[in-house]
CSV table of C-alpha atoms in Angstrom, one decimal:
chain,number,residue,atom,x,y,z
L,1,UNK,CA,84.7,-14.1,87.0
L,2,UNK,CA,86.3,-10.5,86.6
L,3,UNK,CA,88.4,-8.9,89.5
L,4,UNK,CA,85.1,-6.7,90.8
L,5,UNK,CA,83.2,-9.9,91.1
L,6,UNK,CA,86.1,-11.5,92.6
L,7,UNK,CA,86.1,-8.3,94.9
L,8,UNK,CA,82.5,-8.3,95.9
L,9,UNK,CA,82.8,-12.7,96.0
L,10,UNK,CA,85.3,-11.9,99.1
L,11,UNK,CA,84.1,-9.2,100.7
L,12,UNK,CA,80.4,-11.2,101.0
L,13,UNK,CA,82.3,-14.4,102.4
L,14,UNK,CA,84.0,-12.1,105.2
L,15,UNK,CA,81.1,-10.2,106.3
L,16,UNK,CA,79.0,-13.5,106.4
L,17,UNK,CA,81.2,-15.7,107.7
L,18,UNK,CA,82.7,-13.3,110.1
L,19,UNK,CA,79.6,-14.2,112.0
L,20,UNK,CA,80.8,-17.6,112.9
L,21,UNK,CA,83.3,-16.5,115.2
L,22,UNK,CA,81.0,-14.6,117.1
L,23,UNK,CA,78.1,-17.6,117.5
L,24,UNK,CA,81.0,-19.9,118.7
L,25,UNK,CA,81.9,-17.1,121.1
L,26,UNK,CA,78.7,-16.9,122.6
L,27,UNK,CA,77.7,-20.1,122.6
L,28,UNK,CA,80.3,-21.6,124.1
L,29,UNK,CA,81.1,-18.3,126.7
L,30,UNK,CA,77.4,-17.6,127.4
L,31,UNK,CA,78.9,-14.4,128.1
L,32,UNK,CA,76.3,-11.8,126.0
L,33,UNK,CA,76.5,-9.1,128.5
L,34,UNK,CA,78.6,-7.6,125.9
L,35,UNK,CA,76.4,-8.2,123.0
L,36,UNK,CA,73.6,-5.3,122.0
L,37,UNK,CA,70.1,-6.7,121.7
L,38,UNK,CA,69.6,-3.2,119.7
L,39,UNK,CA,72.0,-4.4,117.3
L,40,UNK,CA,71.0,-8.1,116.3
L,41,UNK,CA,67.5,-7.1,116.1
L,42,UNK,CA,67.9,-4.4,113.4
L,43,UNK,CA,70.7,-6.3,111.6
L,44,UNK,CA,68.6,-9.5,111.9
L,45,UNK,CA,65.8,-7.7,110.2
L,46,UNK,CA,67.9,-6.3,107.4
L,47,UNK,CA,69.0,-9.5,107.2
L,48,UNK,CA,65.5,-10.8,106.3
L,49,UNK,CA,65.1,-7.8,104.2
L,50,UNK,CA,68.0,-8.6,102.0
L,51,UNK,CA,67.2,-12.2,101.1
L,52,UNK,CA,63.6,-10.8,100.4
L,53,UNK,CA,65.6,-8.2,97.8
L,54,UNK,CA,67.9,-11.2,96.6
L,55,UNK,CA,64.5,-13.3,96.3
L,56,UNK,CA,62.9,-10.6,94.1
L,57,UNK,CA,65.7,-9.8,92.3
L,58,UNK,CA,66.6,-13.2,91.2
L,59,UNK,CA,70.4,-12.9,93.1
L,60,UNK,CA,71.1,-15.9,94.2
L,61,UNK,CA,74.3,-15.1,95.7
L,62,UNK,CA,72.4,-11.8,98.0
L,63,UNK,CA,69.9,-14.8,98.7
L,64,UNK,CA,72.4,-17.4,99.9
L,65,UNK,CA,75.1,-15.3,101.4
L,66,UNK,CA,72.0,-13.1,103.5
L,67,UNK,CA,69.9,-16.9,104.8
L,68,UNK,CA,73.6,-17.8,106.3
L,69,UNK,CA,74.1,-14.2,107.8
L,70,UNK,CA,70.2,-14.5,109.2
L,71,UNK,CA,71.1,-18.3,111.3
L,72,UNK,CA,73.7,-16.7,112.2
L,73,UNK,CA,72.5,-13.7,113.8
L,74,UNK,CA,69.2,-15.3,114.6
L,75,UNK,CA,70.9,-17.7,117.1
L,76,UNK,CA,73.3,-15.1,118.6
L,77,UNK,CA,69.7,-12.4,119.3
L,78,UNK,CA,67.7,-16.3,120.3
L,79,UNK,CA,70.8,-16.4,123.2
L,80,UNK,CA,71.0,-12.8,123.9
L,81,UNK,CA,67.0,-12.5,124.8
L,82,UNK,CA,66.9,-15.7,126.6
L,83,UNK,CA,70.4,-14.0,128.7
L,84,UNK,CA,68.3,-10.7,129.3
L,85,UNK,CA,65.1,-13.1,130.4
L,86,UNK,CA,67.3,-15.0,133.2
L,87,UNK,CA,68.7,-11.7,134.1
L,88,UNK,CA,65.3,-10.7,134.9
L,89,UNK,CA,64.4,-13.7,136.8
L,90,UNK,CA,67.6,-13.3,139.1
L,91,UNK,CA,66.5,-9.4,139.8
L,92,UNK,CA,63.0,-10.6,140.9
L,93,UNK,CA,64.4,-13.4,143.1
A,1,UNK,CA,62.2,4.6,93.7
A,2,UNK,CA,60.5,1.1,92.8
A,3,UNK,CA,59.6,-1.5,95.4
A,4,UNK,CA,62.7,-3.1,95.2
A,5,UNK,CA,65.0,-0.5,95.7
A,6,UNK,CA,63.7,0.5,98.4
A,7,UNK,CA,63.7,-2.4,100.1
A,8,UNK,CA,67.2,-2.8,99.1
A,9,UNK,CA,67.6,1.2,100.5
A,10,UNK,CA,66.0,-0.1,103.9
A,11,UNK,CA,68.1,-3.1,104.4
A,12,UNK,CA,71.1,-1.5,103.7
A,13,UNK,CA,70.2,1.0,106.5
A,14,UNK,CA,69.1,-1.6,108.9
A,15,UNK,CA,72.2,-3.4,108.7
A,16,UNK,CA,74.1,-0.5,108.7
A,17,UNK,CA,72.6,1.4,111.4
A,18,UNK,CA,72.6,-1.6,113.0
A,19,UNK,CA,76.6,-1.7,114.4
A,20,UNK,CA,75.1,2.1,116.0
A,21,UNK,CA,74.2,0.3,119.2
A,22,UNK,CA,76.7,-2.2,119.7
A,23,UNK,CA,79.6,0.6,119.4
A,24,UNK,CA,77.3,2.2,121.7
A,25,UNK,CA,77.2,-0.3,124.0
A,26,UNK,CA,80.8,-1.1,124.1
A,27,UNK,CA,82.1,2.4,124.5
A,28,UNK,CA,79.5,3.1,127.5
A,29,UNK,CA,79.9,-0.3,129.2
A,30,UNK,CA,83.7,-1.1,128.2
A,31,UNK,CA,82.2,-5.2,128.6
A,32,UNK,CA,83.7,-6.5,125.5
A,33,UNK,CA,84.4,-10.0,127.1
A,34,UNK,CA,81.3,-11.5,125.1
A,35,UNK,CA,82.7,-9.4,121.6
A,36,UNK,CA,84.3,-12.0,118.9
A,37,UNK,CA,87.7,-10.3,118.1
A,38,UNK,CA,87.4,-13.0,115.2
A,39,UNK,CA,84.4,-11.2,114.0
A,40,UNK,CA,85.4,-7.9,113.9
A,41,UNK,CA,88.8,-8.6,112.6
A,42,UNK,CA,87.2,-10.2,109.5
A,43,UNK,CA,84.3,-8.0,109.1
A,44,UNK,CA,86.5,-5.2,109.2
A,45,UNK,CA,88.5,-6.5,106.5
A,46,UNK,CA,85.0,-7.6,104.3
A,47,UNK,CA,83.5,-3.8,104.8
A,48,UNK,CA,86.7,-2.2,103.9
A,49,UNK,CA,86.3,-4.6,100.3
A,50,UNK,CA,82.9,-3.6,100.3
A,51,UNK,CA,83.8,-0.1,99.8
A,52,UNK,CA,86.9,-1.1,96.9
A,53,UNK,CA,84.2,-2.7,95.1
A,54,UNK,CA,81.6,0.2,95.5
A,55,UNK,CA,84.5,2.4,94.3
A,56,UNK,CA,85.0,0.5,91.2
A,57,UNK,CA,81.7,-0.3,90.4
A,58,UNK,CA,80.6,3.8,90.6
A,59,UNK,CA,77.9,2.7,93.3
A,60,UNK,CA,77.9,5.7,96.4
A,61,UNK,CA,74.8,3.7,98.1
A,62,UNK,CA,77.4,0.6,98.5
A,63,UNK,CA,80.3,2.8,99.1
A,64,UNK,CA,78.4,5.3,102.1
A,65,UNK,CA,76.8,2.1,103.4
A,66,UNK,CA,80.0,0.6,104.1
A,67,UNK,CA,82.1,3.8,104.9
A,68,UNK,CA,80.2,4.2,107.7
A,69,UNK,CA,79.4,0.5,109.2
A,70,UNK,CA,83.3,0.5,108.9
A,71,UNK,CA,83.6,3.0,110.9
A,72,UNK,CA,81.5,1.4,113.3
A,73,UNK,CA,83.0,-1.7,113.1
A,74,UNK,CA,86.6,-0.6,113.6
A,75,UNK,CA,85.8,1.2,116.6
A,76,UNK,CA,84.6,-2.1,117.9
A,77,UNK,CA,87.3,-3.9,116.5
A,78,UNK,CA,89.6,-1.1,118.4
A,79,UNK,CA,88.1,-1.4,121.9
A,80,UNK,CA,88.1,-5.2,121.9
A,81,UNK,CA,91.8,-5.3,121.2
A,82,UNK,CA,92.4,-2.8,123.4
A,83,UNK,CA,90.4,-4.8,126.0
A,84,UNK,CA,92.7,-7.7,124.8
A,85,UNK,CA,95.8,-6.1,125.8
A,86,UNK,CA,94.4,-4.6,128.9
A,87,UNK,CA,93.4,-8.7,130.2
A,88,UNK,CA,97.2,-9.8,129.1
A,89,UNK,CA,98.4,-7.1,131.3
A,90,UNK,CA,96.4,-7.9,134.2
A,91,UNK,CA,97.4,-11.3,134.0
A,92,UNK,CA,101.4,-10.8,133.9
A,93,UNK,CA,100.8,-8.7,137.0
Protein backbone atom coordinates (compact mmCIF):
# COMPACT_ATOMS: atom_id res chain seq x y z
CA UNK A 1 0.00 0.00 0.00
CA UNK A 2 1.58 3.37 -1.13
CA UNK A 3 1.58 6.51 1.28
CA UNK A 4 -1.73 8.09 -0.58
CA UNK A 5 -3.55 4.91 0.05
CA UNK A 6 -2.17 4.76 3.46
CA UNK A 7 -3.43 8.51 3.58
CA UNK A 8 -6.93 7.97 2.28
CA UNK A 9 -6.92 4.23 4.60
CA UNK A 10 -6.78 6.75 7.74
CA UNK A 11 -8.60 9.45 6.92
CA UNK A 12 -11.76 6.85 6.16
CA UNK A 13 -11.21 5.00 9.58
CA UNK A 14 -11.45 8.55 11.40
CA UNK A 15 -14.35 9.93 9.74
CA UNK A 16 -16.21 6.48 10.24
CA UNK A 17 -15.28 5.63 13.33
CA UNK A 18 -15.47 9.07 14.66
CA UNK A 19 -19.13 8.24 14.75
CA UNK A 20 -18.76 5.85 17.59
CA UNK A 21 -18.16 8.35 20.10
CA UNK A 22 -20.99 10.13 19.32
CA UNK A 23 -23.67 6.89 19.37
CA UNK A 24 -22.15 6.11 22.83
CA UNK A 25 -22.81 9.70 23.77
CA UNK A 26 -26.19 9.69 22.95
CA UNK A 27 -27.12 6.57 23.87
CA UNK A 28 -25.96 6.44 27.06
CA UNK A 29 -26.82 10.60 27.77
CA UNK A 30 -30.24 10.58 25.96
CA UNK A 31 -29.31 14.05 25.79
CA UNK A 32 -30.02 14.91 21.66
CA UNK A 33 -31.34 18.34 22.30
CA UNK A 34 -28.02 19.09 20.90
CA UNK A 35 -28.11 16.97 17.99
CA UNK A 36 -29.66 18.35 14.44
CA UNK A 37 -32.32 16.13 12.95
CA UNK A 38 -31.34 18.30 9.66
CA UNK A 39 -28.03 16.95 9.82
CA UNK A 40 -28.37 13.00 10.26
CA UNK A 41 -31.07 12.95 7.80
CA UNK A 42 -29.05 14.37 4.91
CA UNK A 43 -25.76 12.69 6.02
CA UNK A 44 -27.69 9.42 6.54
CA UNK A 45 -28.88 9.68 3.02
CA UNK A 46 -25.48 10.42 1.58
CA UNK A 47 -24.50 7.78 3.47
CA UNK A 48 -26.85 5.39 1.51
CA UNK A 49 -25.85 7.14 -1.56
CA UNK A 50 -22.21 6.31 -1.08
CA UNK A 51 -22.35 2.60 -0.53
CA UNK A 52 -24.78 2.65 -3.61
CA UNK A 53 -21.63 4.41 -5.52
CA UNK A 54 -19.11 1.92 -3.71
CA UNK A 55 -21.72 -0.95 -4.86
CA UNK A 56 -21.67 0.14 -8.46
CA UNK A 57 -18.33 0.88 -8.58
CA UNK A 58 -16.99 -2.28 -7.34
CA UNK A 59 -15.14 -0.30 -4.06
CA UNK A 60 -15.23 -2.37 -1.56
CA UNK A 61 -13.63 -0.25 0.91
CA UNK A 62 -16.33 3.04 -0.05
CA UNK A 63 -18.87 0.05 0.41
CA UNK A 64 -17.65 -1.14 3.85
CA UNK A 65 -16.35 1.99 5.38
CA UNK A 66 -20.05 3.95 4.19
CA UNK A 67 -22.61 0.53 5.76
CA UNK A 68 -20.61 1.24 9.18
CA UNK A 69 -20.92 5.16 8.87
CA UNK A 70 -24.96 4.39 7.85
CA UNK A 71 -25.59 2.08 11.63
CA UNK A 72 -24.01 4.57 12.89
CA UNK A 73 -25.85 7.45 11.95
CA UNK A 74 -28.99 5.58 11.46
CA UNK A 75 -29.21 4.83 15.28
CA UNK A 76 -28.15 8.33 16.38
CA UNK A 77 -31.32 10.06 13.73
CA UNK A 78 -33.66 6.50 15.13
CA UNK A 79 -32.89 8.35 18.92
CA UNK A 80 -33.04 11.85 17.84
CA UNK A 81 -36.81 11.41 16.18
CA UNK A 82 -38.00 9.26 18.84
CA UNK A 83 -36.43 12.45 21.38
CA UNK A 84 -38.39 15.05 19.22
CA UNK A 85 -41.69 12.50 19.28
CA UNK A 86 -41.60 12.51 23.35
CA UNK A 87 -40.95 16.13 23.24
CA UNK A 88 -44.17 16.43 21.47
CA UNK A 89 -46.15 14.31 23.71
CA UNK A 90 -44.90 16.30 26.84
CA UNK A 91 -46.08 19.79 24.93
CA UNK A 92 -49.57 18.29 24.39
CA UNK A 93 -49.88 16.92 27.97
CA UNK B 1 -21.50 13.34 -16.21
CA UNK B 2 -22.41 9.42 -16.17
CA UNK B 3 -24.76 7.84 -13.57
CA UNK B 4 -22.21 7.18 -11.29
CA UNK B 5 -20.56 10.30 -10.95
CA UNK B 6 -23.24 11.90 -10.19
CA UNK B 7 -24.35 9.96 -7.61
CA UNK B 8 -20.96 10.12 -6.26
CA UNK B 9 -21.38 14.32 -6.89
CA UNK B 10 -24.70 14.02 -4.84
CA UNK B 11 -23.47 12.17 -1.92
CA UNK B 12 -20.57 14.08 -1.52
CA UNK B 13 -22.88 17.11 -1.19
CA UNK B 14 -25.23 15.45 1.10
CA UNK B 15 -22.69 14.56 3.48
CA UNK B 16 -21.11 17.67 3.19
CA UNK B 17 -23.91 19.96 3.39
CA UNK B 18 -24.95 17.95 5.86
CA UNK B 19 -22.61 19.44 9.04
CA UNK B 20 -24.65 23.06 7.59
CA UNK B 21 -27.31 22.44 10.23
CA UNK B 22 -25.72 21.07 13.04
CA UNK B 23 -23.09 24.14 13.15
CA UNK B 24 -26.27 25.94 12.75
CA UNK B 25 -27.85 24.49 15.49
CA UNK B 26 -25.04 24.79 17.86
CA UNK B 27 -24.11 28.35 17.25
CA UNK B 28 -27.93 29.46 17.59
CA UNK B 29 -28.74 27.27 20.55
CA UNK B 30 -25.15 27.14 22.29
CA UNK B 31 -26.70 23.28 23.67
CA UNK B 32 -23.67 21.32 22.91
CA UNK B 33 -24.16 18.96 26.07
CA UNK B 34 -25.49 16.08 23.60
CA UNK B 35 -22.24 17.00 20.99
CA UNK B 36 -19.41 14.03 21.07
CA UNK B 37 -16.14 16.14 21.63
CA UNK B 38 -14.72 12.56 20.72
CA UNK B 39 -16.34 12.88 17.37
CA UNK B 40 -15.43 16.00 16.32
CA UNK B 41 -11.94 15.77 17.66
CA UNK B 42 -11.40 12.73 15.30
CA UNK B 43 -13.44 13.85 12.44
CA UNK B 44 -11.57 16.88 12.38
CA UNK B 45 -8.47 15.20 12.17
CA UNK B 46 -9.97 12.46 9.31
CA UNK B 47 -11.32 15.60 7.04
CA UNK B 48 -8.18 17.54 7.35
CA UNK B 49 -6.42 13.91 5.74
CA UNK B 50 -9.08 13.93 3.43
CA UNK B 51 -7.99 17.04 2.01
CA UNK B 52 -3.81 15.81 2.07
CA UNK B 53 -4.97 13.10 0.11
CA UNK B 54 -7.18 15.14 -2.38
CA UNK B 55 -4.05 17.31 -2.67
CA UNK B 56 -1.89 14.57 -3.65
CA UNK B 57 -4.01 12.72 -5.67
CA UNK B 58 -4.96 16.16 -8.09
CA UNK B 59 -8.76 15.52 -7.05
CA UNK B 60 -10.52 19.34 -6.32
CA UNK B 61 -14.05 17.41 -5.85
CA UNK B 62 -12.38 15.55 -2.72
CA UNK B 63 -10.37 18.49 -1.76
CA UNK B 64 -13.58 21.32 -1.81
CA UNK B 65 -15.71 18.59 -0.29
CA UNK B 66 -13.59 18.35 2.61
CA UNK B 67 -12.36 22.06 2.85
CA UNK B 68 -15.53 22.94 3.53
CA UNK B 69 -17.18 20.09 5.92
CA UNK B 70 -13.83 21.02 7.78
CA UNK B 71 -14.77 24.02 8.19
CA UNK B 72 -17.91 23.08 9.52
CA UNK B 73 -16.68 20.56 11.60
CA UNK B 74 -14.07 22.69 13.40
CA UNK B 75 -16.47 25.24 14.23
CA UNK B 76 -18.29 22.51 16.04
CA UNK B 77 -15.31 21.08 17.29
CA UNK B 78 -14.59 24.90 18.59
CA UNK B 79 -17.84 25.57 20.39
CA UNK B 80 -17.99 22.19 22.18
CA UNK B 81 -14.57 22.79 23.69
CA UNK B 82 -15.35 26.02 24.47
CA UNK B 83 -18.57 24.75 26.14
CA UNK B 84 -16.11 22.31 27.86
CA UNK B 85 -14.17 24.88 29.45
CA UNK B 86 -17.09 27.08 30.23
CA UNK B 87 -18.79 23.67 32.47
CA UNK B 88 -15.12 23.23 34.29
CA UNK B 89 -15.40 26.81 35.25
CA UNK B 90 -18.75 26.65 36.52
CA UNK B 91 -17.93 23.91 38.50
CA UNK B 92 -14.73 25.30 40.37
CA UNK B 93 -16.98 28.21 41.30
Amino acid sequence: MDFDNLLGFIAACLTTAAFIPQTYHSITTKDLSGISLGMYAAFTCGVVLWMIYGYRIDSAPILLANLITFVLSVTILYLKIQHQLEERRESKK
